[in-house]
PDB file of C-alpha atoms and ligand atoms in Angstrom:
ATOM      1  CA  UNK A   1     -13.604  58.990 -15.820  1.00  0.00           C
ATOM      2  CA  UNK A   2     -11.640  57.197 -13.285  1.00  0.00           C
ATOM      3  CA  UNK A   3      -8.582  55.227 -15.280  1.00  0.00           C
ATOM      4  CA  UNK A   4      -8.638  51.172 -15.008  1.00  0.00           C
ATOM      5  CA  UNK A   5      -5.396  51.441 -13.129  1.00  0.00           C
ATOM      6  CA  UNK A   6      -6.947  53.339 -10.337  1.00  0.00           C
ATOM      7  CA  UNK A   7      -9.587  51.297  -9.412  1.00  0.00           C
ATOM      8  CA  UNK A   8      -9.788  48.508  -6.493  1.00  0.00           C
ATOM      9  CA  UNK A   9      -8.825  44.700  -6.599  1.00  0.00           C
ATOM     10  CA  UNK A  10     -11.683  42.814  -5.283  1.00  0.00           C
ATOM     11  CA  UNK A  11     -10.240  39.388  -3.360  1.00  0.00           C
ATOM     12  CA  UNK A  12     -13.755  36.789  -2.477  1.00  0.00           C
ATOM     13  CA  UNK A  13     -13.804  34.228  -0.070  1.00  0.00           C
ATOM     14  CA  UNK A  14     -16.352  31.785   1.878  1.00  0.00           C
ATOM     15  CA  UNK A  15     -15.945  34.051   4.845  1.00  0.00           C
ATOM     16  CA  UNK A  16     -13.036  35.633   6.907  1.00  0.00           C
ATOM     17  CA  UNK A  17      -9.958  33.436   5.633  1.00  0.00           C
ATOM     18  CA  UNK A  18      -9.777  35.264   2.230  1.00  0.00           C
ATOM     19  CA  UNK A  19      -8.302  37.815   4.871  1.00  0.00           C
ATOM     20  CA  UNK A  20      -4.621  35.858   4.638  1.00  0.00           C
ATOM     21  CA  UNK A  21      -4.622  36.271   0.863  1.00  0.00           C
ATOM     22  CA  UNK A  22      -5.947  39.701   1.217  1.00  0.00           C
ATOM     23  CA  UNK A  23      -3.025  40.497   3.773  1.00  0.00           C
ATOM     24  CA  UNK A  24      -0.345  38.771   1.333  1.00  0.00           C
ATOM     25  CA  UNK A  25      -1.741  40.814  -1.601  1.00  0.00           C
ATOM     26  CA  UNK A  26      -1.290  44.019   0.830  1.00  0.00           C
ATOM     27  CA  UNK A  27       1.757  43.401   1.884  1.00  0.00           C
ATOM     28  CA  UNK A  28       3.075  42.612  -1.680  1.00  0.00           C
ATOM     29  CA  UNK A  29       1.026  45.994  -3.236  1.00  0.00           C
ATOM     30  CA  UNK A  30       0.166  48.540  -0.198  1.00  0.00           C
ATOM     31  CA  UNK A  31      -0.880  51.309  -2.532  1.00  0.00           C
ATOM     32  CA  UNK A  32      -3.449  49.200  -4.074  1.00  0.00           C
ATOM     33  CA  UNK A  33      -7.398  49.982  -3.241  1.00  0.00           C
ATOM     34  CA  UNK A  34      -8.646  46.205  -2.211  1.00  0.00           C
ATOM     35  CA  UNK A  35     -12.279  45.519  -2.347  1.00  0.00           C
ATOM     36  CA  UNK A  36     -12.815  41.994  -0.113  1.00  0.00           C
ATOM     37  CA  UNK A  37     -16.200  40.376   0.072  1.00  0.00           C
ATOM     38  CA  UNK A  38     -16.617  37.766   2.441  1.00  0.00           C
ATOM     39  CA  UNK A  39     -19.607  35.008   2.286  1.00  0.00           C
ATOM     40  CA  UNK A  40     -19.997  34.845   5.830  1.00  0.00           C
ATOM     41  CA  UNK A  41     -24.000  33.989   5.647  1.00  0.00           C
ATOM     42  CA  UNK A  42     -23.199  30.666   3.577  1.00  0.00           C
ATOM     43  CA  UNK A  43     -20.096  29.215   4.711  1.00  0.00           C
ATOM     44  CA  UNK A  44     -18.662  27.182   4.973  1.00  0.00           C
ATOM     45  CA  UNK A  45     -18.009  25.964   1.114  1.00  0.00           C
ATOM     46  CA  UNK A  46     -15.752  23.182   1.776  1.00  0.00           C
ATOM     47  CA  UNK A  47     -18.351  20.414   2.046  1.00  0.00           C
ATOM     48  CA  UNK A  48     -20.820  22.300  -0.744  1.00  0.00           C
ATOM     49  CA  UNK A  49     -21.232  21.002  -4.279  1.00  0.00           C
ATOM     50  CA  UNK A  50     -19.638  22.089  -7.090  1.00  0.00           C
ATOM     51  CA  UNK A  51     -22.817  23.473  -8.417  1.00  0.00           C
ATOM     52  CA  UNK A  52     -23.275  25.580  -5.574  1.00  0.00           C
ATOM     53  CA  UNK A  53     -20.021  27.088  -5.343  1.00  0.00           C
ATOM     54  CA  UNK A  54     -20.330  27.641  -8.732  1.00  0.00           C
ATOM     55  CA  UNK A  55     -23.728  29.263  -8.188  1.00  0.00           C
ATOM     56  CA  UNK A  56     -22.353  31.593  -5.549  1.00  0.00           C
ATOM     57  CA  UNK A  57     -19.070  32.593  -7.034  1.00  0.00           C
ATOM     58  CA  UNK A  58     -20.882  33.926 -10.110  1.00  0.00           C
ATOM     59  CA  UNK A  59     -23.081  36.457  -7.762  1.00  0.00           C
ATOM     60  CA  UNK A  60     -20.164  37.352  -5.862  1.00  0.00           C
ATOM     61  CA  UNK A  61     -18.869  38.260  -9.347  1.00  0.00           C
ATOM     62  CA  UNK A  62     -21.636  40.289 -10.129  1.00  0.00           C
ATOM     63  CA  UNK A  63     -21.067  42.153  -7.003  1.00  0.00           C
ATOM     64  CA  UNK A  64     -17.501  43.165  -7.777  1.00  0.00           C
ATOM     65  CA  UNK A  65     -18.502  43.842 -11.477  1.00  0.00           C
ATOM     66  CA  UNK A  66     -20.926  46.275 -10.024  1.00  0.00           C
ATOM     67  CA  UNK A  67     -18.056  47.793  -7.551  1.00  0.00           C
ATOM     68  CA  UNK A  68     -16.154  47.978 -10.834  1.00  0.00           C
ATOM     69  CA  UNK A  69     -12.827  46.070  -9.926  1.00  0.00           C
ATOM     70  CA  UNK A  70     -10.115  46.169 -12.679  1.00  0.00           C
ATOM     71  CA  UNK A  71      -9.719  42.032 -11.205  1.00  0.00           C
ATOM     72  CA  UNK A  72     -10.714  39.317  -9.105  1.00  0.00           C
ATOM     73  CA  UNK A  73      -8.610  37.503  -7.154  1.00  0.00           C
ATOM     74  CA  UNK A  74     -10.791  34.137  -6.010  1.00  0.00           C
ATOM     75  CA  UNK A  75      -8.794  33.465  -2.425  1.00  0.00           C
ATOM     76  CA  UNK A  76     -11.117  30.607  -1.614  1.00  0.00           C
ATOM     77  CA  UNK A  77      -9.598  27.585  -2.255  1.00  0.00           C
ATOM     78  CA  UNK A  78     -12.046  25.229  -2.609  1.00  0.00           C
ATOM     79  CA  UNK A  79     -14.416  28.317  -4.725  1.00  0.00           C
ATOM     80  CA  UNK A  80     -11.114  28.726  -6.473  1.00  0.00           C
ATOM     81  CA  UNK A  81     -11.190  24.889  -7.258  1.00  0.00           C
ATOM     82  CA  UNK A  82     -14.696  24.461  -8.295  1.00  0.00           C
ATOM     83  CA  UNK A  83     -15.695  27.967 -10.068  1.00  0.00           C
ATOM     84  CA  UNK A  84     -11.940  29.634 -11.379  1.00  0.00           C
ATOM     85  CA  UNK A  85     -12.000  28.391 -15.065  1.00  0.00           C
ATOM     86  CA  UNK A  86     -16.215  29.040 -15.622  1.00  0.00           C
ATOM     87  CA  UNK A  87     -15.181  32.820 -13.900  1.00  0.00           C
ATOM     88  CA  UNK A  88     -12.371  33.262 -16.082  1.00  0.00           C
ATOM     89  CA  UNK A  89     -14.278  32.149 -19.350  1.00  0.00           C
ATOM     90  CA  UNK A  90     -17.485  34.541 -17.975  1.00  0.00           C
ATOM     91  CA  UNK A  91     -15.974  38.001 -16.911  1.00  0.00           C
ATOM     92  CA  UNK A  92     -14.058  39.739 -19.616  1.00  0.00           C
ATOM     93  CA  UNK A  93     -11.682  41.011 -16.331  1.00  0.00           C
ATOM     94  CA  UNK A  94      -8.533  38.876 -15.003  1.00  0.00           C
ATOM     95  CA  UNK A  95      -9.361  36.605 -12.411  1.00  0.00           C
ATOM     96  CA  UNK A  96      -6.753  34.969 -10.388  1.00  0.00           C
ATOM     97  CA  UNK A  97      -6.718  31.620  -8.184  1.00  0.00           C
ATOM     98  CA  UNK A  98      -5.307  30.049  -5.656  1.00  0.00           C
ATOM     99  CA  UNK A  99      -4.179  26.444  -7.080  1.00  0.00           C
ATOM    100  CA  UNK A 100      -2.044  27.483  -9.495  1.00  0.00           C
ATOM    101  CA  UNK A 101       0.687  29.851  -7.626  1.00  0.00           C
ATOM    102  CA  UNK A 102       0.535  27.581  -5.030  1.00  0.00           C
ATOM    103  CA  UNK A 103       1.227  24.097  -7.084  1.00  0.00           C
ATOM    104  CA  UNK A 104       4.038  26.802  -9.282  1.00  0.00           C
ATOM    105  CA  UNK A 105       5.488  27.318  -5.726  1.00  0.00           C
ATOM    106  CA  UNK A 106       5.812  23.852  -4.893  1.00  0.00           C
ATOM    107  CA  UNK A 107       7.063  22.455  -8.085  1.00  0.00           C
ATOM    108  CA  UNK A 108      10.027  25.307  -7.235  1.00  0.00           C
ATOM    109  CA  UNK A 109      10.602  23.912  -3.408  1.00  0.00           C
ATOM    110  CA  UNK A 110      10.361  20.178  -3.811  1.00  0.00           C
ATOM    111  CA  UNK A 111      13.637  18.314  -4.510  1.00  0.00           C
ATOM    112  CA  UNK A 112      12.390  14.917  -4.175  1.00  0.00           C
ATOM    113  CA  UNK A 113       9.336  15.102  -6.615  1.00  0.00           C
ATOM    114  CA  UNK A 114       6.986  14.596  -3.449  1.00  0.00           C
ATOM    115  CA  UNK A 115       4.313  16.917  -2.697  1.00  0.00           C
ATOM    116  CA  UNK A 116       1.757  17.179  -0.365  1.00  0.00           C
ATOM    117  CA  UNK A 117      -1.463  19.134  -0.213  1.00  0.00           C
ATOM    118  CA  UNK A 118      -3.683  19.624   2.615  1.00  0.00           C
ATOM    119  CA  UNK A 119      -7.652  21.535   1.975  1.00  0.00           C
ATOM    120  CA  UNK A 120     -11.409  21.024   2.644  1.00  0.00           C
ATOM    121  CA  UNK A 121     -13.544  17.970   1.697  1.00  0.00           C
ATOM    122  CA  UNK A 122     -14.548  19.835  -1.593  1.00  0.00           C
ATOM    123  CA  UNK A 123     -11.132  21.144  -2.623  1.00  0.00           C
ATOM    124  CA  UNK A 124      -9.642  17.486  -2.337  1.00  0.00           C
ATOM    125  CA  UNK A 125     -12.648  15.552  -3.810  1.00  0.00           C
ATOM    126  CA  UNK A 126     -12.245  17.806  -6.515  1.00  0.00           C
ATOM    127  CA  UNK A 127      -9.117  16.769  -7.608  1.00  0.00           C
ATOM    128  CA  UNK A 128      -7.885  20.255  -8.376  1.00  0.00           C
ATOM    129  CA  UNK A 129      -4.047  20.408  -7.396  1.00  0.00           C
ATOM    130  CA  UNK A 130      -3.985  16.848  -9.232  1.00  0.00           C
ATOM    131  CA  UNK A 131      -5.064  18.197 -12.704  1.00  0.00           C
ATOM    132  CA  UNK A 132      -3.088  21.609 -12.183  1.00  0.00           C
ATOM    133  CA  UNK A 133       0.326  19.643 -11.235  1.00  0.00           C
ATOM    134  CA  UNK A 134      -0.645  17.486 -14.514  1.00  0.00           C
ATOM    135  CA  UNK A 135      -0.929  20.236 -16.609  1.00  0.00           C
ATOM    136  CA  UNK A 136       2.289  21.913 -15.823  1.00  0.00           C
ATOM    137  CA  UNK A 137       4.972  20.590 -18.158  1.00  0.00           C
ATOM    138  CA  UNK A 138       8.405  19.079 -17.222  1.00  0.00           C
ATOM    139  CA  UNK A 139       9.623  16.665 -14.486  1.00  0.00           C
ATOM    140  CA  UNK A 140       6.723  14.624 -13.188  1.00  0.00           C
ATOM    141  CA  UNK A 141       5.960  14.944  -8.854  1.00  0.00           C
ATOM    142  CA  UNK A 142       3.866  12.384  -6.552  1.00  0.00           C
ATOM    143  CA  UNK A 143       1.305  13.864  -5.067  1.00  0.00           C
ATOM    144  CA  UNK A 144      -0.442  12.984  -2.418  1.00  0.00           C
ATOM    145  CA  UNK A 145      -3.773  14.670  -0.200  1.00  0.00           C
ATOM    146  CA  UNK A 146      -5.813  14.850   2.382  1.00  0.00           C
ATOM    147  CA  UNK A 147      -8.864  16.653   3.596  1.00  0.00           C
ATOM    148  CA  UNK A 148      -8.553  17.989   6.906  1.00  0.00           C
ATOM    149  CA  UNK A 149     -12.236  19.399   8.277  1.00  0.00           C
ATOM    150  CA  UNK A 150     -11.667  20.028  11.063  1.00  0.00           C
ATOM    151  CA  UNK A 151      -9.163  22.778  11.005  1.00  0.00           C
ATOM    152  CA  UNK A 152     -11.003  25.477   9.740  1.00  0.00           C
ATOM    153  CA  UNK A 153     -13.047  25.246  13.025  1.00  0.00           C
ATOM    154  CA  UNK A 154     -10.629  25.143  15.583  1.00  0.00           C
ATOM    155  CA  UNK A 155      -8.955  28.515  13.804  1.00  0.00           C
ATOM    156  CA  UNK A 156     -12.322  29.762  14.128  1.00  0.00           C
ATOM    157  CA  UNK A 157     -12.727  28.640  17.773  1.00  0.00           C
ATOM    158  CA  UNK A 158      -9.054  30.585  18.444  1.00  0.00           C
ATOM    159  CA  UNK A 159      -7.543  26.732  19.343  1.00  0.00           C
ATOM    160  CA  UNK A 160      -4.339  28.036  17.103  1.00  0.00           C
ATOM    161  CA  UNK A 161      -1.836  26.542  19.176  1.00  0.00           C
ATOM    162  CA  UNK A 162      -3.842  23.996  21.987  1.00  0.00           C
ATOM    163  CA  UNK A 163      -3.278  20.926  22.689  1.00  0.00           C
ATOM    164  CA  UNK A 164      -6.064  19.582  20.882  1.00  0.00           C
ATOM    165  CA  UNK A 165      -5.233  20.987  17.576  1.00  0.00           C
ATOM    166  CA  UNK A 166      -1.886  19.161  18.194  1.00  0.00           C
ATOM    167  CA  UNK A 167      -4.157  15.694  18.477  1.00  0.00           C
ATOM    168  CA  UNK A 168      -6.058  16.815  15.132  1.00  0.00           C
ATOM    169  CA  UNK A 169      -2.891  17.646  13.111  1.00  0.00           C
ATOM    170  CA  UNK A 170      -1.138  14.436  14.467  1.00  0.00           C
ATOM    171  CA  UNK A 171      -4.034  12.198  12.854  1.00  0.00           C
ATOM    172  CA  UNK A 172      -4.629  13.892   9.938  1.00  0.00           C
ATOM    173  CA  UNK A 173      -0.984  14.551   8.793  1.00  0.00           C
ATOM    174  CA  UNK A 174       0.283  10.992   9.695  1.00  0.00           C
ATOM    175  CA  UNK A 175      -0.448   9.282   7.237  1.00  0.00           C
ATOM    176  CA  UNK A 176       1.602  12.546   4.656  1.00  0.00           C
ATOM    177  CA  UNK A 177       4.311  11.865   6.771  1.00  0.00           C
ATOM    178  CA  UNK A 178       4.535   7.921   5.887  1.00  0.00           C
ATOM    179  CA  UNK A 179       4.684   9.102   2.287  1.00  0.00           C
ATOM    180  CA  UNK A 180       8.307  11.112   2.646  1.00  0.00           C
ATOM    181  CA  UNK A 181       7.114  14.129   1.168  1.00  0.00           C
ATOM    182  CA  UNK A 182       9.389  17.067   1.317  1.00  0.00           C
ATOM    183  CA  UNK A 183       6.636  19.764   0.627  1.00  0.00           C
ATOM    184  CA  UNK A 184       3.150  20.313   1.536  1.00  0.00           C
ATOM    185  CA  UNK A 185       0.577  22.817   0.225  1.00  0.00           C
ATOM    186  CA  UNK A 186      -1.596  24.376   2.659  1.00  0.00           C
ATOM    187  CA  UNK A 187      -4.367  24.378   0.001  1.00  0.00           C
ATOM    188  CA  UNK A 188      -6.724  26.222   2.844  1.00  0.00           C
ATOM    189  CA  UNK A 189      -7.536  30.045   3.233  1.00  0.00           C
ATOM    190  CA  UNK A 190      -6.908  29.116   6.925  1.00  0.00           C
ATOM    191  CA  UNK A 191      -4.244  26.993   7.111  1.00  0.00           C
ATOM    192  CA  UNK A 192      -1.169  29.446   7.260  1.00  0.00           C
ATOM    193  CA  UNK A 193      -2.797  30.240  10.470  1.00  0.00           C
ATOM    194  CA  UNK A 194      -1.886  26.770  11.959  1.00  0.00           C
ATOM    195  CA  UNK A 195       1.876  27.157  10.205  1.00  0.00           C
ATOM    196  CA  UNK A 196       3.374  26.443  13.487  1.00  0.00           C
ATOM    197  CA  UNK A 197       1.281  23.200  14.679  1.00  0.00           C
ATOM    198  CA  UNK A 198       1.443  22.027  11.083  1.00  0.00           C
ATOM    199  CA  UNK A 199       5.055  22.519  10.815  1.00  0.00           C
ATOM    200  CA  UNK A 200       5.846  21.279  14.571  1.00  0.00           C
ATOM    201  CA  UNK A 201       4.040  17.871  13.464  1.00  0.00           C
ATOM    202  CA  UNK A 202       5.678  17.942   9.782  1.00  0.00           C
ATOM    203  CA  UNK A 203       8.880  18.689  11.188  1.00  0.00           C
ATOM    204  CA  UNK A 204      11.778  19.298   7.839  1.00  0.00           C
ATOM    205  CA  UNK A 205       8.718  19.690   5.196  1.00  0.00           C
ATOM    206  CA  UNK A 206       8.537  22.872   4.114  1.00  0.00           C
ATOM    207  CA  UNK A 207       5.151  24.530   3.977  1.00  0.00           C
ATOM    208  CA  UNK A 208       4.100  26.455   0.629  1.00  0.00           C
ATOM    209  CA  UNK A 209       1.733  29.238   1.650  1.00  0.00           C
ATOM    210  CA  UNK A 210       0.237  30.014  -1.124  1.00  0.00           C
ATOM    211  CA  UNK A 211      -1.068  33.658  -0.193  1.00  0.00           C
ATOM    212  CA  UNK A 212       2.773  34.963  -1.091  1.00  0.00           C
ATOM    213  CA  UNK A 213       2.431  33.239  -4.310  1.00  0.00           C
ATOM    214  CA  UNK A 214      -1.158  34.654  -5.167  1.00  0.00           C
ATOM    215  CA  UNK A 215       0.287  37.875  -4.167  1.00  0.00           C
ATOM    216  CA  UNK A 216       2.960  37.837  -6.585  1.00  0.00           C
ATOM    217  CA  UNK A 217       1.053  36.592  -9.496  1.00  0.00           C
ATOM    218  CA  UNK A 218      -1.172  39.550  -8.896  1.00  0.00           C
ATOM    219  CA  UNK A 219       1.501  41.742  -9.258  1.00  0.00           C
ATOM    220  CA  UNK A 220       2.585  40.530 -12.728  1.00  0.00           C
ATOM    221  CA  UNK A 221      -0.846  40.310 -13.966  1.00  0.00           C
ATOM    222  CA  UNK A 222      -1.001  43.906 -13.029  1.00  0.00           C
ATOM    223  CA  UNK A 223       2.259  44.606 -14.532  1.00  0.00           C
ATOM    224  CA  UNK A 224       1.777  42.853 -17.188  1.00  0.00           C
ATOM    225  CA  UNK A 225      -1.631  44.990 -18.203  1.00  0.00           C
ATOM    226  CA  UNK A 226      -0.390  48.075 -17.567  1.00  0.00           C
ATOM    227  CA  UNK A 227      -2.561  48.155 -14.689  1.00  0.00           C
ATOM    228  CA  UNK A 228      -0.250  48.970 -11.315  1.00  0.00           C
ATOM    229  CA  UNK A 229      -1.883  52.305  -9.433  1.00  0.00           C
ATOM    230  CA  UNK A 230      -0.010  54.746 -10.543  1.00  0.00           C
ATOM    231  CA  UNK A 231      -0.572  55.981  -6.830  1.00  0.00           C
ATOM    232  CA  UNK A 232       2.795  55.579  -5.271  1.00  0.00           C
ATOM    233  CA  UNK A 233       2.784  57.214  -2.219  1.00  0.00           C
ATOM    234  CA  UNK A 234      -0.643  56.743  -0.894  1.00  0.00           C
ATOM    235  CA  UNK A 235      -1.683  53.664   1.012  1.00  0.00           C
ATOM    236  CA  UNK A 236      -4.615  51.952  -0.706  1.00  0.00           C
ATOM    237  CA  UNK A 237      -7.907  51.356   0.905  1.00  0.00           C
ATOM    238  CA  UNK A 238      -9.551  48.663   1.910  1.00  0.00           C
ATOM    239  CA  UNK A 239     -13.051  48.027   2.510  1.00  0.00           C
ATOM    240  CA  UNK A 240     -14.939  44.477   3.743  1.00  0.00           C
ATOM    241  CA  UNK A 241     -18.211  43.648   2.674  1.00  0.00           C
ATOM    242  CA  UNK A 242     -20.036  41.045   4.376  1.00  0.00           C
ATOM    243  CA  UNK A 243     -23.087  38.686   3.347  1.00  0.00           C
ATOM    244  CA  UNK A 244     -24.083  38.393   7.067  1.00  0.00           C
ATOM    245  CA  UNK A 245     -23.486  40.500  10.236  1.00  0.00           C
ATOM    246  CA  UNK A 246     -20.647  42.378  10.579  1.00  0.00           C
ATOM    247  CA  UNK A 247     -20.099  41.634  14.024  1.00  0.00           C
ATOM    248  CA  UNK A 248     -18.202  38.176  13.915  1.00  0.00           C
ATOM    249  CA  UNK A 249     -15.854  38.973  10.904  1.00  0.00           C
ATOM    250  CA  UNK A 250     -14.635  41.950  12.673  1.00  0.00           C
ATOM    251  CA  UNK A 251     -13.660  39.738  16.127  1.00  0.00           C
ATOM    252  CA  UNK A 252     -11.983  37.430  13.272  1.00  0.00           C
ATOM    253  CA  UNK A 253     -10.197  40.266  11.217  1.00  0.00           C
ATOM    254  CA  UNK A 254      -7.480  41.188  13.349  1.00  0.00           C
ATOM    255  CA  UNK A 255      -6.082  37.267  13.708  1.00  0.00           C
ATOM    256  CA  UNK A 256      -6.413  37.125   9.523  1.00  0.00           C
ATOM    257  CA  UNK A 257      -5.511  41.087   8.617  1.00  0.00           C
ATOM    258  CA  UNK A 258      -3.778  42.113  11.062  1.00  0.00           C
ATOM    259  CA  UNK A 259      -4.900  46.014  11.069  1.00  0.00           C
ATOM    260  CA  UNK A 260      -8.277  47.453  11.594  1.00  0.00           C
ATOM    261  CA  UNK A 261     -10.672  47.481   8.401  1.00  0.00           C
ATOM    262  CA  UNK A 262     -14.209  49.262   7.662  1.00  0.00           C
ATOM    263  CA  UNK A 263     -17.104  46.188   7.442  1.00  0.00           C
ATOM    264  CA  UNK A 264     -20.312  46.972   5.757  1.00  0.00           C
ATOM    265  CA  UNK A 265     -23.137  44.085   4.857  1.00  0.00           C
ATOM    266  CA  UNK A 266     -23.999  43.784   1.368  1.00  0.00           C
ATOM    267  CA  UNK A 267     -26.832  42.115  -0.201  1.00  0.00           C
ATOM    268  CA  UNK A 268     -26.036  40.128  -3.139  1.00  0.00           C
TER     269      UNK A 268
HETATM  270  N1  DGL B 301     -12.181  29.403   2.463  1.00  0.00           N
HETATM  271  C1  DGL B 301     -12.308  27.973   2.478  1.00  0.00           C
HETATM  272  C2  DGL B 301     -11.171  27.373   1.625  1.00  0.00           C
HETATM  273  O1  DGL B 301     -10.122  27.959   1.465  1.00  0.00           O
HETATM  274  C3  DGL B 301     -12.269  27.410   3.879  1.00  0.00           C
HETATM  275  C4  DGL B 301     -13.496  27.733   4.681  1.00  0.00           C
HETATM  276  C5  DGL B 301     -14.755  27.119   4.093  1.00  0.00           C
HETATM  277  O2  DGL B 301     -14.912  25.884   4.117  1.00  0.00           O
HETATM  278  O3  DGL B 301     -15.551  27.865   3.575  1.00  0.00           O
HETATM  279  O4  DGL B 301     -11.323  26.303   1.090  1.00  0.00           O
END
């Protein structure tokens, strides 16, 4: 029987922007075998309910139960928002999120106490990064958010660095700027993608990816349960599942991965 060690991580997302996190994670653990499912037939989830991300994250847990992962890492943020604790209290494997590394992160940069955090409609409303920065103990930060929905679509359009992306991150990140924050969260799988309009237009801030966090809260959890690969000179594997066509998510892979992965459609 294959040992628990040896077998794959899976990483779930809404679609193709899991594929930061997934980098970050490969980066951080390259002899690791990754198992990524992307929703790409149902996204996006950032303007879903709770119940339905709920609802979905549980089958895309029953898919990586049946690939037999040793964990999940949820790189959605707003699935990570809505679904992590039900996940974590349902599947007798670790599962990992993306709020908490990310708000850990913060609370490390920020000098002044102010944060910022920046996601989708959903992962705002819900008030996530609010109740996670309360429950952390010690010197009490401001926080302050904003959605911003329409940056998920010009990454997906390619508009990473026009002029009109400029105009969208101008109006949305205003108003953070008023508030003298000295960090802000890019609480979005696709986010770190726009690190260079964001940080143009939030000139001094510095920007918390969260993806290098997740990443190294994988590793201790690993660590931590005796379950690194023990395989130290092979590269791991990855393989992408799909909900829809592959087509798309492989055009989208290389800006998110950054190498060349095998696709295959699943049916959940
Ligand atoms: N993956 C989503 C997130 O990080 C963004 C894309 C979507 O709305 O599905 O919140």
């Amino acid at each position: 029987m294959r040992a628990i060690s040896a077998k794959p991580i899976g990483i779930f997302d809404s679609g193709v922007g899991g594929l930061t996190v997934a980098r970050s994670i490969r980066k951080e653990l390259p002899n690791e075998d990754i198992i990524y499912f992307g929703d790409t037939a149902r996204v996006p989830y950032g303007n879903k309910s709770r119940e339905t991300i709920i609802r979905f994250s549980k089958e895309i847990m029953e898919f990586m139960m049946s690939r037999k992962v040793k964990m999940v890492v949820v790189a959605c943020n707003t699935a990570s928002s809505f679904s992590l604790a039900n996940l974590q209290r349902s599947y007798p494997i670790p599962v990992v999120g993306v709020i908490k590394p990310g708000v850990k992160e913060a609370r490390r940069l920020s000098r002044n106490g102010k944060v910022g955090v920046i996601g989708t409609k959903s992962t705002i409303s819900s008030r996530a990064y609010e109740k996670e920065l309360a429950r952390s103990a010690g010197r009490s930060y401001s926080l302050y958010a904003r959605s911003c929905p329409l940056f998920v679509p010009l990454v997906e359009n390619k508009l990473v660095r026009d002029q009109v992306t400029y105009r969208v991150a101008e109006k949305y990140l205003k108003p953070l700027r008023g508030k003298k924050i000295d960090t802000l969260i890019l609480g979005c799988t696709h986010y770190p993608i726009l690190k260079t309009v964001i940080g143009k237009v939030m000139k001094g801030v510095m920007l918390v990816d969260s993806s290098l966090a997740v990443a190294k809260e994988v590793r201790r959890i690993l660590q931590r349960d005796g379950l690194l690969s023990g395989h130290v000179k092979k590269r791991g594997k990855m393989t992408c599942f799909v909900s829809d066509d592959p087509g798309s998510f492989r055009d989208f892979s290389g800006i998110f991965l950054k190498e060349k992965t095998r696709v295959k459609k699943a049916v959940l």
